[in-house]
Each structure stands twice: as structure tokens, then as C-alpha cells.
mmCIF file of C-alpha atoms in Angstrom:
data_model
loop_
_atom_site.group_PDB
_atom_site.id
_atom_site.type_symbol
_atom_site.label_atom_id
_atom_site.label_comp_id
_atom_site.label_asym_id
_atom_site.label_seq_id
_atom_site.Cartn_x
_atom_site.Cartn_y
_atom_site.Cartn_z
ATOM 1 C CA MET A 261 7.298 82.390 -26.368
ATOM 2 C CA ARG A 262 5.844 78.893 -26.622
ATOM 3 C CA MET A 263 3.623 77.506 -28.924
ATOM 4 C CA ILE A 264 1.144 76.345 -26.429
ATOM 5 C CA ASP A 265 0.652 80.025 -25.286
ATOM 6 C CA ILE A 266 0.674 81.525 -28.772
ATOM 7 C CA CYS A 267 -1.593 79.169 -30.620
ATOM 8 C CA PRO A 268 -3.008 76.149 -28.515
ATOM 9 C CA GLU A 269 -5.063 75.285 -31.723
ATOM 10 C CA LYS A 270 -1.730 74.217 -33.278
ATOM 11 C CA ALA A 271 -0.712 71.548 -30.823
ATOM 12 C CA PHE A 272 -2.252 68.375 -30.667
ATOM 13 C CA TYR A 273 -1.913 65.209 -28.406
ATOM 14 C CA GLY A 274 -2.787 61.802 -28.620
ATOM 15 C CA PHE A 275 -3.080 59.107 -31.698
ATOM 16 C CA LYS A 276 -6.499 59.909 -32.829
ATOM 17 C CA HIS A 277 -6.059 63.668 -32.975
ATOM 18 C CA VAL A 278 -2.635 63.409 -34.360
ATOM 19 C CA ALA A 279 -3.780 60.893 -37.293
ATOM 20 C CA LYS A 280 -6.578 63.355 -37.858
ATOM 21 C CA ALA A 281 -4.401 66.222 -38.426
ATOM 22 C CA ASN A 282 -2.160 63.940 -40.639
ATOM 23 C CA GLU A 283 -5.296 63.434 -42.812
ATOM 24 C CA GLU A 284 -5.628 67.067 -43.055
ATOM 25 C CA LEU A 285 -1.875 67.501 -44.101
ATOM 26 C CA ALA A 286 -1.514 69.897 -41.221
ATOM 27 C CA ILE A 287 1.344 68.460 -39.212
ATOM 28 C CA ASP A 288 4.797 70.444 -39.558
ATOM 29 C CA SER A 289 6.385 68.469 -36.526
ATOM 30 C CA LEU A 290 5.782 65.183 -35.187
ATOM 31 C CA LEU A 291 7.221 64.231 -31.560
ATOM 32 C CA VAL A 292 6.911 60.398 -30.704
ATOM 33 C CA THR A 293 8.603 58.687 -27.854
ATOM 34 C CA ASP A 294 10.681 55.718 -28.978
ATOM 35 C CA GLU A 295 8.577 53.508 -26.278
ATOM 36 C CA LEU A 296 5.766 53.444 -28.922
ATOM 37 C CA PHE A 297 7.995 51.644 -31.346
ATOM 38 C CA ARG A 298 8.701 48.933 -28.588
ATOM 39 C CA SER A 299 4.989 48.078 -28.134
ATOM 40 C CA SER A 300 4.283 44.247 -27.761
ATOM 41 C CA ASP A 301 1.351 44.770 -30.039
ATOM 42 C CA ILE A 302 2.300 44.430 -33.625
ATOM 43 C CA LYS A 303 -0.613 46.582 -35.082
ATOM 44 C CA THR A 304 0.150 49.610 -32.634
ATOM 45 C CA ARG A 305 3.585 49.593 -33.765
ATOM 46 C CA LYS A 306 2.831 49.331 -37.367
ATOM 47 C CA ALA A 307 0.062 52.206 -37.018
ATOM 48 C CA TYR A 308 2.811 54.355 -35.146
ATOM 49 C CA VAL A 309 5.331 53.549 -38.001
ATOM 50 C CA SER A 310 2.838 54.303 -40.728
ATOM 51 C CA LEU A 311 1.897 57.703 -39.196
ATOM 52 C CA VAL A 312 5.645 58.734 -39.194
ATOM 53 C CA GLU A 313 6.118 57.653 -42.732
ATOM 54 C CA SER A 314 3.193 59.666 -43.901
ATOM 55 C CA VAL A 315 4.085 62.841 -42.192
ATOM 56 C CA ARG A 316 7.707 62.738 -43.259
ATOM 57 C CA LYS A 317 6.076 62.017 -46.919
ATOM 58 C CA ASN A 318 3.905 65.029 -46.540
ATOM 59 C CA GLY A 319 6.862 67.337 -45.761
ATOM 60 C CA GLY A 320 6.626 67.190 -41.910
ATOM 61 C CA GLN A 321 9.790 66.762 -39.356
ATOM 62 C CA VAL A 322 9.775 63.688 -37.067
ATOM 63 C CA PHE A 323 11.497 63.901 -33.796
ATOM 64 C CA VAL A 324 11.832 60.615 -31.719
ATOM 65 C CA LEU A 325 12.155 61.516 -28.057
ATOM 66 C CA SER A 326 14.151 58.905 -25.768
ATOM 67 C CA SER A 327 11.753 57.589 -23.017
ATOM 68 C CA LEU A 328 14.854 58.125 -20.690
ATOM 69 C CA HIS A 329 15.105 61.773 -21.472
ATOM 70 C CA GLU A 330 12.825 64.051 -19.181
ATOM 71 C CA SER A 331 11.182 65.385 -22.272
ATOM 72 C CA GLY A 332 10.453 62.124 -23.667
ATOM 73 C CA LYS A 333 9.032 60.777 -20.081
ATOM 74 C CA GLN A 334 6.850 63.849 -20.169
ATOM 75 C CA LEU A 335 5.502 63.450 -23.498
ATOM 76 C CA GLN A 336 4.945 59.509 -22.636
ATOM 77 C CA GLN A 337 2.540 60.838 -19.865
ATOM 78 C CA VAL A 338 0.214 62.741 -22.566
ATOM 79 C CA SER A 339 0.178 59.697 -24.871
ATOM 80 C CA GLY A 340 3.579 59.394 -26.189
ATOM 81 C CA ILE A 341 2.807 61.373 -29.366
ATOM 82 C CA ALA A 342 2.348 65.089 -30.163
ATOM 83 C CA ALA A 343 2.373 67.249 -33.287
ATOM 84 C CA ILE A 344 2.580 70.850 -33.910
ATOM 85 C CA LEU A 345 0.779 71.928 -36.856
ATOM 86 C CA ARG A 346 1.260 74.211 -39.883
ATOM 87 C CA TYR A 347 -2.012 75.955 -39.286
ATOM 88 C CA PRO A 348 -4.760 75.859 -36.597
ATOM 89 C CA LEU A 349 -7.506 73.141 -36.748
ATOM 90 C CA PRO A 350 -9.969 74.149 -34.206
ATOM 91 C CA ASP A 351 -12.768 72.009 -35.768
ATOM 92 C CA LEU A 352 -10.508 69.002 -34.910
ATOM 93 C CA ASP A 353 -11.039 69.799 -31.064
ATOM 94 C CA GLU A 354 -14.889 70.370 -31.689
ATOM 95 C CA GLU A 355 -15.354 67.063 -33.292
ATOM 96 C CA SER A 356 -13.561 65.253 -30.484
ATOM 97 C CA GLU A 357 -15.621 66.849 -27.726
ATOM 98 C CA GLU A 358 -18.742 65.878 -29.792
ATOM 99 C CA GLU A 359 -17.562 62.099 -30.364
ATOM 100 C CA ASP A 360 -16.098 61.484 -26.932
ATOM 101 C CA GLY A 361 -18.114 63.852 -24.436
ATOM 102 C CA SER A 362 -17.085 63.859 -20.987
ATOM 103 C CA GLU A 363 -14.216 61.553 -21.188
ATOM 104 C CA GLU A 364 -12.318 63.938 -23.545
ATOM 105 C CA GLU A 365 -12.839 66.731 -20.859
ATOM 106 C CA VAL A 366 -10.667 64.494 -18.106
ATOM 107 C CA GLU A 367 -7.970 63.818 -20.948
ATOM 108 C CA LYS A 368 -7.760 67.225 -21.673
ATOM 109 C CA THR A 369 -7.446 68.219 -18.148
ATOM 110 C CA GLU A 370 -4.624 65.670 -17.805
ATOM 111 C CA ALA A 371 -2.893 66.781 -20.724
ATOM 112 C CA GLU A 372 -2.849 70.563 -19.874
ATOM 113 C CA LEU A 373 -1.515 69.539 -16.620
ATOM 114 C CA HIS A 374 1.550 68.125 -18.346
ATOM 115 C CA ALA A 375 1.605 70.372 -21.360
ATOM 116 C CA GLU A 376 3.631 73.122 -19.733
ATOM 117 C CA PRO A 377 6.831 71.097 -18.966
ATOM 118 C CA LEU A 378 6.585 69.697 -22.346
ATOM 119 C CA ALA A 379 6.309 73.239 -23.869
ATOM 120 C CA ASP A 380 9.173 74.285 -21.876
ATOM 121 C CA ASP A 381 11.281 71.540 -23.223
ATOM 122 C CA LEU A 382 10.126 72.080 -26.867
ATOM 123 C CA ALA A 383 10.848 75.815 -26.637
ATOM 124 C CA GLY A 384 14.302 74.828 -25.555
ATOM 125 C CA MET A 385 14.576 72.688 -28.719
ATOM 126 C CA GLY A 386 13.469 75.907 -30.671
ATOM 127 C CA PHE A 387 9.912 75.203 -31.481
#
């Protein structure tokens, strides 16, 4: 069974959500596309490298997915970064809704459209 079906509170997409989950030491597995490390913006690259290092330091696993592979392409469509958490963080979703308002609803809908194929790939990888 897929993680997104069993416990959707344990799967997060987008840098802000993933970074917040990392602050809570909740990340078990971090999935990142290689495209994020080739950003022309140095600050962006440094932010992702720092996040990856922090997740590793806190005992999480990091998987860098090729943007040439289907799973990497699908992840790139939903921000290029996702995290599978050790434990649910339902408050994280609620905080985002309060901060972002209706924009977050649009992003979630788009993420949900792409989540099922990504979840299938993750299930095939043993997650």
C-alpha cells in the first residue's frame, strides 16, 4: 500500500513544507531532483544543499532523482522536492493554510494531481 494513501500527513512537497519538517527533525526520506542543484541562482542551490546536509545529519535518507527519469520528472512537477516523514505533522499543513490562504489550495490541487503517479514510483522503490 502507498504512503500517500495510508498516511497523507507523512508526505510533504515544496521547499517551505520540507524545510519546516526538517526543523521538527521529522524527515525520514528526502527526495530531490538533480535539477535543483543546477539552479542558476546560487542562493537556491545553497539552500537545497544545506537542507540535504541537515537531513543527513539528522539521520534521514536522501535520494536524488534524475530529471531525465520519469520519477524525477514527476517530482519536478510538484516542486522538485518531497519528504516522507517519520511521524505525521498535521499542524504543518494547518499553518500553511493560515499563511497562504487560497494560493495554497491551488498548489495542493496541482500536487494532488501529480501525487498518485509519484506515489506509484515511490511504492516501486519500496517506500
